[in-house]
Amino acid sequence: MREEFRLLIGLQDIDVMIKEAKDKSTSKELQEMGFQLTGLEELQKARKKIADKIPPSLLNRYEKLADHFTVAILPVPGNMCLGCFVKLPTSFFSSAYSHELLTCENCGRLLYIP
Amino acid sequence: MESGKLASFFEEDLCLFSLRSRKKNSVLQEMVRHLNKTGRISDEQFIMEMLKNRESLGSTGLGMGVAFPHGRSLAIQKLTVLFGYSSSGIDFGALDGKPVNIFFLILAPSDKGAETYLALLSELIGVIQKPDKLNKLMKVRDFKSLTEILDGKE
């Protein structure tokens, strides 16, 4: 897998965690269970470390999508986008594209073939 | 979550009754490596990074010798639980400062909502808050006994 895909996926995992920690209902639930969520700053630092390694144009594209969707980048294990469940065109799976980061024509999410 | 269904989230080959690691990161690595070997995750490194980041948010060692490392990632396809036991106990930075013997590692896909694992987490925490169940869990050494304790049959 290309390094920039790996960086985006790592970034997304942190973003999902940050969203949970900032979400009032989820963080309340976790705190009621006994978890302390005091290290948000540490998490932001880890995020920055990854984000700094991603080319700015790609990071910008990811961040715009991440504002709209919980998951902005997804693998394509079958023949459809798992974000919007729309079938992808056959041309999408051409081997020429298999190492590229692709875009779902319907929802715009970033897709990769694992 | 339906009562008596807690054990259905556990699988025999995902129960490690003799963890060998002695340190926080190495015990996480040992459990994640097992998930990888058994084909439950698609990428060990993503899961390790995610779990280490989760620990930096706050230790998932809630005290009483139990920790609940957890999180969501693209590298997991479905809600998965691994049970781990360490007889010597591991310094996991738990809230009460005591070593952790029991680990419930819970992973959920990031494209599903947090509710997919929060309910399970809550149920499991409810179990360890019962002193008699916690005492039994500290002695459990086989899958059948584990599931009986979780479902209240023991």
PDB file of N, CA and C in Angstrom, chain A residues 38-100:
ATOM      1  N   THR A  38      -8.495  12.746  29.149  1.00  0.00           N
ATOM      2  CA  THR A  38      -7.776  13.980  29.449  1.00  0.00           C
ATOM      3  C   THR A  38      -6.639  14.282  28.465  1.00  0.00           C
ATOM      4  N   GLY A  39      -6.338  13.334  27.594  1.00  0.00           N
ATOM      5  CA  GLY A  39      -5.166  13.507  26.728  1.00  0.00           C
ATOM      6  C   GLY A  39      -5.464  13.986  25.320  1.00  0.00           C
ATOM      7  N   LEU A  40      -6.496  14.809  25.182  1.00  0.00           N
ATOM      8  CA  LEU A  40      -6.868  15.281  23.844  1.00  0.00           C
ATOM      9  C   LEU A  40      -5.719  16.035  23.156  1.00  0.00           C
ATOM     10  N   GLU A  41      -4.965  16.762  23.980  1.00  0.00           N
ATOM     11  CA  GLU A  41      -3.838  17.523  23.435  1.00  0.00           C
ATOM     12  C   GLU A  41      -2.788  16.579  22.830  1.00  0.00           C
ATOM     13  N   GLU A  42      -2.536  15.466  23.535  1.00  0.00           N
ATOM     14  CA  GLU A  42      -1.571  14.469  23.044  1.00  0.00           C
ATOM     15  C   GLU A  42      -2.028  13.906  21.693  1.00  0.00           C
ATOM     16  N   LEU A  43      -3.323  13.684  21.639  1.00  0.00           N
ATOM     17  CA  LEU A  43      -3.914  13.133  20.420  1.00  0.00           C
ATOM     18  C   LEU A  43      -3.777  14.123  19.254  1.00  0.00           C
ATOM     19  N   GLN A  44      -3.983  15.391  19.557  1.00  0.00           N
ATOM     20  CA  GLN A  44      -3.838  16.438  18.530  1.00  0.00           C
ATOM     21  C   GLN A  44      -2.397  16.502  18.031  1.00  0.00           C
ATOM     22  N   LYS A  45      -1.443  16.284  18.948  1.00  0.00           N
ATOM     23  CA  LYS A  45      -0.025  16.302  18.562  1.00  0.00           C
ATOM     24  C   LYS A  45       0.279  15.137  17.627  1.00  0.00           C
ATOM     25  N   ALA A  46      -0.283  13.957  17.974  1.00  0.00           N
ATOM     26  CA  ALA A  46      -0.071  12.767  17.137  1.00  0.00           C
ATOM     27  C   ALA A  46      -0.680  13.001  15.756  1.00  0.00           C
ATOM     28  N   ARG A  47      -1.834  13.677  15.731  1.00  0.00           N
ATOM     29  CA  ARG A  47      -2.497  13.972  14.461  1.00  0.00           C
ATOM     30  C   ARG A  47      -1.618  14.876  13.599  1.00  0.00           C
ATOM     31  N   LYS A  48      -1.073  15.912  14.231  1.00  0.00           N
ATOM     32  CA  LYS A  48      -0.254  16.880  13.492  1.00  0.00           C
ATOM     33  C   LYS A  48       0.977  16.198  12.886  1.00  0.00           C
ATOM     34  N   LYS A  49       1.550  15.283  13.671  1.00  0.00           N
ATOM     35  CA  LYS A  49       2.746  14.567  13.220  1.00  0.00           C
ATOM     36  C   LYS A  49       2.465  13.818  11.905  1.00  0.00           C
ATOM     37  N   ILE A  50       1.288  13.209  11.838  1.00  0.00           N
ATOM     38  CA  ILE A  50       0.928  12.481  10.610  1.00  0.00           C
ATOM     39  C   ILE A  50       0.559  13.473   9.501  1.00  0.00           C
ATOM     40  N   ALA A  51      -0.274  14.454   9.851  1.00  0.00           N
ATOM     41  CA  ALA A  51      -0.762  15.420   8.847  1.00  0.00           C
ATOM     42  C   ALA A  51       0.394  16.142   8.156  1.00  0.00           C
ATOM     43  N   ASP A  52       1.460  16.435   8.912  1.00  0.00           N
ATOM     44  CA  ASP A  52       2.611  17.149   8.341  1.00  0.00           C
ATOM     45  C   ASP A  52       3.319  16.348   7.248  1.00  0.00           C
ATOM     46  N   LYS A  53       3.101  15.049   7.240  1.00  0.00           N
ATOM     47  CA  LYS A  53       3.776  14.206   6.245  1.00  0.00           C
ATOM     48  C   LYS A  53       2.952  14.041   4.964  1.00  0.00           C
ATOM     49  N   ILE A  54       1.709  14.490   4.996  1.00  0.00           N
ATOM     50  CA  ILE A  54       0.815  14.305   3.840  1.00  0.00           C
ATOM     51  C   ILE A  54       0.905  15.533   2.918  1.00  0.00           C
ATOM     52  N   PRO A  55       1.022  15.315   1.610  1.00  0.00           N
ATOM     53  CA  PRO A  55       1.064  16.465   0.697  1.00  0.00           C
ATOM     54  C   PRO A  55      -0.144  17.382   0.921  1.00  0.00           C
ATOM     55  N   PRO A  56       0.089  18.706   1.013  1.00  0.00           N
ATOM     56  CA  PRO A  56      -0.987  19.639   1.368  1.00  0.00           C
ATOM     57  C   PRO A  56      -2.259  19.502   0.532  1.00  0.00           C
ATOM     58  N   SER A  57      -2.133  19.276  -0.783  1.00  0.00           N
ATOM     59  CA  SER A  57      -3.345  19.206  -1.616  1.00  0.00           C
ATOM     60  C   SER A  57      -4.185  17.981  -1.239  1.00  0.00           C
ATOM     61  N   LEU A  58      -3.500  16.860  -0.950  1.00  0.00           N
ATOM     62  CA  LEU A  58      -4.217  15.647  -0.563  1.00  0.00           C
ATOM     63  C   LEU A  58      -4.846  15.813   0.824  1.00  0.00           C
ATOM     64  N   LEU A  59      -4.096  16.435   1.724  1.00  0.00           N
ATOM     65  CA  LEU A  59      -4.595  16.673   3.082  1.00  0.00           C
ATOM     66  C   LEU A  59      -5.838  17.561   3.038  1.00  0.00           C
ATOM     67  N   ASN A  60      -5.782  18.572   2.199  1.00  0.00           N
ATOM     68  CA  ASN A  60      -6.891  19.497   2.051  1.00  0.00           C
ATOM     69  C   ASN A  60      -8.139  18.765   1.546  1.00  0.00           C
ATOM     70  N   ARG A  61      -7.913  17.876   0.566  1.00  0.00           N
ATOM     71  CA  ARG A  61      -9.017  17.095  -0.005  1.00  0.00           C
ATOM     72  C   ARG A  61      -9.624  16.183   1.076  1.00  0.00           C
ATOM     73  N   TYR A  62      -8.743  15.527   1.822  1.00  0.00           N
ATOM     74  CA  TYR A  62      -9.207  14.640   2.897  1.00  0.00           C
ATOM     75  C   TYR A  62     -10.001  15.430   3.947  1.00  0.00           C
ATOM     76  N   GLU A  63      -9.463  16.564   4.346  1.00  0.00           N
ATOM     77  CA  GLU A  63     -10.107  17.321   5.437  1.00  0.00           C
ATOM     78  C   GLU A  63     -11.491  17.841   5.048  1.00  0.00           C
ATOM     79  N   LYS A  64     -11.639  18.223   3.795  1.00  0.00           N
ATOM     80  CA  LYS A  64     -12.964  18.670   3.330  1.00  0.00           C
ATOM     81  C   LYS A  64     -13.960  17.516   3.423  1.00  0.00           C
ATOM     82  N   LEU A  65     -13.506  16.328   3.009  1.00  0.00           N
ATOM     83  CA  LEU A  65     -14.390  15.152   3.069  1.00  0.00           C
ATOM     84  C   LEU A  65     -14.680  14.763   4.522  1.00  0.00           C
ATOM     85  N   ALA A  66     -13.623  14.842   5.368  1.00  0.00           N
ATOM     86  CA  ALA A  66     -13.778  14.446   6.782  1.00  0.00           C
ATOM     87  C   ALA A  66     -14.749  15.364   7.525  1.00  0.00           C
ATOM     88  N   ASP A  67     -14.929  16.587   7.012  1.00  0.00           N
ATOM     89  CA  ASP A  67     -15.911  17.495   7.624  1.00  0.00           C
ATOM     90  C   ASP A  67     -17.338  16.989   7.392  1.00  0.00           C
ATOM     91  N   HIS A  68     -17.518  16.301   6.259  1.00  0.00           N
ATOM     92  CA  HIS A  68     -18.857  15.817   5.890  1.00  0.00           C
ATOM     93  C   HIS A  68     -19.137  14.397   6.348  1.00  0.00           C
ATOM     94  N   PHE A  69     -18.116  13.540   6.256  1.00  0.00           N
ATOM     95  CA  PHE A  69     -18.313  12.106   6.506  1.00  0.00           C
ATOM     96  C   PHE A  69     -17.471  11.624   7.689  1.00  0.00           C
ATOM     97  N   THR A  70     -17.987  10.633   8.440  1.00  0.00           N
ATOM     98  CA  THR A  70     -17.182  10.022   9.514  1.00  0.00           C
ATOM     99  C   THR A  70     -15.945   9.384   8.895  1.00  0.00           C
ATOM    100  N   VAL A  71     -16.166   8.707   7.754  1.00  0.00           N
ATOM    101  CA  VAL A  71     -15.072   8.030   7.082  1.00  0.00           C
ATOM    102  C   VAL A  71     -14.888   8.660   5.700  1.00  0.00           C
ATOM    103  N   ALA A  72     -13.706   9.264   5.478  1.00  0.00           N
ATOM    104  CA  ALA A  72     -13.450   9.958   4.216  1.00  0.00           C
ATOM    105  C   ALA A  72     -12.688   9.086   3.236  1.00  0.00           C
ATOM    106  N   ILE A  73     -11.950   8.115   3.769  1.00  0.00           N
ATOM    107  CA  ILE A  73     -11.194   7.203   2.907  1.00  0.00           C
ATOM    108  C   ILE A  73     -11.583   5.776   3.248  1.00  0.00           C
ATOM    109  N   LEU A  74     -11.807   4.987   2.204  1.00  0.00           N
ATOM    110  CA  LEU A  74     -12.312   3.619   2.405  1.00  0.00           C
ATOM    111  C   LEU A  74     -11.643   2.637   1.444  1.00  0.00           C
ATOM    112  N   PRO A  75     -11.479   1.381   1.876  1.00  0.00           N
ATOM    113  CA  PRO A  75     -11.024   0.372   0.920  1.00  0.00           C
ATOM    114  C   PRO A  75     -12.206  -0.062   0.046  1.00  0.00           C
ATOM    115  N   VAL A  76     -11.901  -0.626  -1.119  1.00  0.00           N
ATOM    116  CA  VAL A  76     -12.970  -1.154  -1.979  1.00  0.00           C
ATOM    117  C   VAL A  76     -12.771  -2.659  -2.095  1.00  0.00           C
ATOM    118  N   PRO A  77     -13.423  -3.441  -1.226  1.00  0.00           N
ATOM    119  CA  PRO A  77     -13.222  -4.885  -1.295  1.00  0.00           C
ATOM    120  C   PRO A  77     -14.070  -5.555  -2.385  1.00  0.00           C
ATOM    121  N   GLY A  78     -15.165  -4.923  -2.776  1.00  0.00           N
ATOM    122  CA  GLY A  78     -16.046  -5.525  -3.777  1.00  0.00           C
ATOM    123  C   GLY A  78     -16.177  -4.611  -4.978  1.00  0.00           C
ATOM    124  N   ASN A  79     -17.413  -4.383  -5.390  1.00  0.00           N
ATOM    125  CA  ASN A  79     -17.603  -3.539  -6.577  1.00  0.00           C
ATOM    126  C   ASN A  79     -18.411  -2.282  -6.265  1.00  0.00           C
ATOM    127  N   MET A  80     -18.470  -1.952  -4.962  1.00  0.00           N
ATOM    128  CA  MET A  80     -19.201  -0.720  -4.653  1.00  0.00           C
ATOM    129  C   MET A  80     -18.487   0.121  -3.603  1.00  0.00           C
ATOM    130  N   CYS A  81     -18.848   1.374  -3.581  1.00  0.00           N
ATOM    131  CA  CYS A  81     -18.299   2.275  -2.574  1.00  0.00           C
ATOM    132  C   CYS A  81     -19.012   1.947  -1.263  1.00  0.00           C
ATOM    133  N   LEU A  82     -18.253   1.630  -0.224  1.00  0.00           N
ATOM    134  CA  LEU A  82     -18.875   1.274   1.052  1.00  0.00           C
ATOM    135  C   LEU A  82     -19.341   2.495   1.836  1.00  0.00           C
ATOM    136  N   GLY A  83     -19.073   3.667   1.261  1.00  0.00           N
ATOM    137  CA  GLY A  83     -19.550   4.885   1.903  1.00  0.00           C
ATOM    138  C   GLY A  83     -20.976   5.199   1.499  1.00  0.00           C
ATOM    139  N   CYS A  84     -21.245   5.142   0.175  1.00  0.00           N
ATOM    140  CA  CYS A  84     -22.582   5.511  -0.311  1.00  0.00           C
ATOM    141  C   CYS A  84     -23.321   4.317  -0.938  1.00  0.00           C
ATOM    142  N   PHE A  85     -22.621   3.171  -1.028  1.00  0.00           N
ATOM    143  CA  PHE A  85     -23.209   1.923  -1.557  1.00  0.00           C
ATOM    144  C   PHE A  85     -23.669   2.022  -3.013  1.00  0.00           C
ATOM    145  N   VAL A  86     -22.982   2.860  -3.759  1.00  0.00           N
ATOM    146  CA  VAL A  86     -23.253   2.943  -5.205  1.00  0.00           C
ATOM    147  C   VAL A  86     -22.222   2.091  -5.931  1.00  0.00           C
ATOM    148  N   LYS A  87     -22.709   1.346  -6.942  1.00  0.00           N
ATOM    149  CA  LYS A  87     -21.824   0.466  -7.708  1.00  0.00           C
ATOM    150  C   LYS A  87     -20.809   1.304  -8.495  1.00  0.00           C
ATOM    151  N   LEU A  88     -19.559   0.833  -8.475  1.00  0.00           N
ATOM    152  CA  LEU A  88     -18.504   1.573  -9.169  1.00  0.00           C
ATOM    153  C   LEU A  88     -18.383   1.083 -10.613  1.00  0.00           C
ATOM    154  N   PRO A  89     -18.014   1.961 -11.541  1.00  0.00           N
ATOM    155  CA  PRO A  89     -17.904   1.539 -12.948  1.00  0.00           C
ATOM    156  C   PRO A  89     -16.762   0.536 -13.137  1.00  0.00           C
ATOM    157  N   THR A  90     -16.877  -0.330 -14.147  1.00  0.00           N
ATOM    158  CA  THR A  90     -15.870  -1.356 -14.411  1.00  0.00           C
ATOM    159  C   THR A  90     -14.488  -0.740 -14.615  1.00  0.00           C
ATOM    160  N   SER A  91     -14.475   0.409 -15.266  1.00  0.00           N
ATOM    161  CA  SER A  91     -13.191   1.066 -15.550  1.00  0.00           C
ATOM    162  C   SER A  91     -12.422   1.379 -14.273  1.00  0.00           C
ATOM    163  N   PHE A  92     -13.173   1.503 -13.193  1.00  0.00           N
ATOM    164  CA  PHE A  92     -12.584   1.820 -11.894  1.00  0.00           C
ATOM    165  C   PHE A  92     -11.564   0.757 -11.491  1.00  0.00           C
ATOM    166  N   PHE A  93     -11.828  -0.490 -11.895  1.00  0.00           N
ATOM    167  CA  PHE A  93     -11.011  -1.608 -11.421  1.00  0.00           C
ATOM    168  C   PHE A  93      -9.870  -1.982 -12.364  1.00  0.00           C
ATOM    169  N   SER A  94      -9.676  -1.169 -13.366  1.00  0.00           N
ATOM    170  CA  SER A  94      -8.575  -1.426 -14.285  1.00  0.00           C
ATOM    171  C   SER A  94      -7.275  -1.501 -13.490  1.00  0.00           C
ATOM    172  N   SER A  95      -6.442  -2.481 -13.846  1.00  0.00           N
ATOM    173  CA  SER A  95      -5.215  -2.661 -13.067  1.00  0.00           C
ATOM    174  C   SER A  95      -4.345  -1.401 -13.095  1.00  0.00           C
ATOM    175  N   ALA A  96      -4.522  -0.599 -14.145  1.00  0.00           N
ATOM    176  CA  ALA A  96      -3.735   0.632 -14.226  1.00  0.00           C
ATOM    177  C   ALA A  96      -4.014   1.555 -13.043  1.00  0.00           C
ATOM    178  N   TYR A  97      -5.205   1.384 -12.490  1.00  0.00           N
ATOM    179  CA  TYR A  97      -5.584   2.281 -11.402  1.00  0.00           C
ATOM    180  C   TYR A  97      -5.335   1.684 -10.006  1.00  0.00           C
ATOM    181  N   SER A  98      -4.949   0.427  -9.957  1.00  0.00           N
ATOM    182  CA  SER A  98      -4.982  -0.265  -8.666  1.00  0.00           C
ATOM    183  C   SER A  98      -4.071   0.334  -7.598  1.00  0.00           C
ATOM    184  N   HIS A  99      -3.056   1.086  -8.021  1.00  0.00           N
ATOM    185  CA  HIS A  99      -2.188   1.681  -6.996  1.00  0.00           C
ATOM    186  C   HIS A  99      -2.464   3.169  -6.810  1.00  0.00           C
ATOM    187  N   GLU A 100      -3.561   3.617  -7.393  1.00  0.00           N
ATOM    188  CA  GLU A 100      -3.909   5.035  -7.284  1.00  0.00           C
ATOM    189  C   GLU A 100      -4.988   5.239  -6.225  1.00  0.00           C
TER     190      GLU A 100
END
